[in-house]
GROMACS .gro file of C-alpha atoms in nm:
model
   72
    1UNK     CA    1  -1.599   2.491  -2.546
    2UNK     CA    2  -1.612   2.291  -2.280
    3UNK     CA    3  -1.554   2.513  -1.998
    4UNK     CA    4  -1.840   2.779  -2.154
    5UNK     CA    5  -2.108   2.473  -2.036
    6UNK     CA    6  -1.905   2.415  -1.700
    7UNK     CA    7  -1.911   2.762  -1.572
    8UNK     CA    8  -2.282   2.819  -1.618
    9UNK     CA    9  -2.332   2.491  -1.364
   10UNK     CA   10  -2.094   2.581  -1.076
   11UNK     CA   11  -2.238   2.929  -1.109
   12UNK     CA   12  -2.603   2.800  -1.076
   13UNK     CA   13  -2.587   2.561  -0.830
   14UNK     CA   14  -2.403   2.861  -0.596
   15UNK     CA   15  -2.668   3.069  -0.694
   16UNK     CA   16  -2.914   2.837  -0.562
   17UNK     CA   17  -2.763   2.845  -0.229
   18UNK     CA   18  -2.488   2.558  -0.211
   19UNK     CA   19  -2.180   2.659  -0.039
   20UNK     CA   20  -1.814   2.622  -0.183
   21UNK     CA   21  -1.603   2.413   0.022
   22UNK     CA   22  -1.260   2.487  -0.128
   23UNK     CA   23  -1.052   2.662   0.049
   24UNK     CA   24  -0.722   2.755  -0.145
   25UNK     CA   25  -0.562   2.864   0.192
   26UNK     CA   26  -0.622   2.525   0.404
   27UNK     CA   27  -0.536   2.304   0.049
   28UNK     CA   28  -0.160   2.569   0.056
   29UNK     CA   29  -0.097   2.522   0.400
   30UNK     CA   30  -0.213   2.118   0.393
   31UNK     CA   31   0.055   2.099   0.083
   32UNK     CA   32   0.303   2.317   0.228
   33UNK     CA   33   0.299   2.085   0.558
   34UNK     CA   34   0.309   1.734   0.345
   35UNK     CA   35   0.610   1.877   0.165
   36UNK     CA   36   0.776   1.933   0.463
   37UNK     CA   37   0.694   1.617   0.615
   38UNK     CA   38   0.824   1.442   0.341
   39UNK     CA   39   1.150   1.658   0.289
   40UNK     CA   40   1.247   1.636   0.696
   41UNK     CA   41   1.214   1.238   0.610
   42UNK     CA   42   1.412   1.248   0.329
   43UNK     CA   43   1.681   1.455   0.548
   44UNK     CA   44   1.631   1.211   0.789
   45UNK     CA   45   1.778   0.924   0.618
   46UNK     CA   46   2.022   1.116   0.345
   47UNK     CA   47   2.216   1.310   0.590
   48UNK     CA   48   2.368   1.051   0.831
   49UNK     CA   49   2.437   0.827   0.491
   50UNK     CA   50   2.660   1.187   0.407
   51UNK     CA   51   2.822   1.229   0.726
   52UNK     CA   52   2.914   0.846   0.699
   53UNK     CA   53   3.080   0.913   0.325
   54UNK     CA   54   3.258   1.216   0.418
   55UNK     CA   55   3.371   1.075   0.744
   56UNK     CA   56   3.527   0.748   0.577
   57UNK     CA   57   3.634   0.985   0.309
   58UNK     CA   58   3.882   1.210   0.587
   59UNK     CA   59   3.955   0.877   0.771
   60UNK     CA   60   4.106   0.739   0.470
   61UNK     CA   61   4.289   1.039   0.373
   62UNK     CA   62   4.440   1.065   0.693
   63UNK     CA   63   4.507   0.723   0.768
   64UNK     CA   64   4.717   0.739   0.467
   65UNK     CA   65   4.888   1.038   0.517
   66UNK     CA   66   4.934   0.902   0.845
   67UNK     CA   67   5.152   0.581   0.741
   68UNK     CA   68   5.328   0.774   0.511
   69UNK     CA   69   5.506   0.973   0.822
   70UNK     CA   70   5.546   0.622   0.981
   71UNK     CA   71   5.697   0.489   0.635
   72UNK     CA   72   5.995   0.791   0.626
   0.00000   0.00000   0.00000
């Protein structure tokens, strides 16, 4: 298997006094802040395009309710 001649490397070349860089709790909180980034941006653009929909939306309805009342 391929991961019983992987292990043996990282294992020896930390025993022979390399350091591990990886850091699960910077690469979390690095992924956690992109994904936020990205879903504030998103918000950004898809809520005004909603309030704009849902605004013509009640415009419309009560513009025609409206000239209904004017209509008898």
């Amino acid at each position: 298997m391929v991961i019983d001649k992987v292990v043996p490397l990282v294992t020896g070349a930390l025993a022979e006094g390399a350091s591990s860089t990886f850091d699960v709790t910077q690469v979390m909180t690095d992924s956690v802040n992109t994904v936020q980034g990205q879903l504030f941006s998103v918000l950004a653009i898809v809520v005004p395009a909603i309030v704009l929909v849902v605004g013509a939306i009640v415009g419309v309805k009560f513009g025609i309710s409206w000239l209904k009342k004017i209509r008898g």
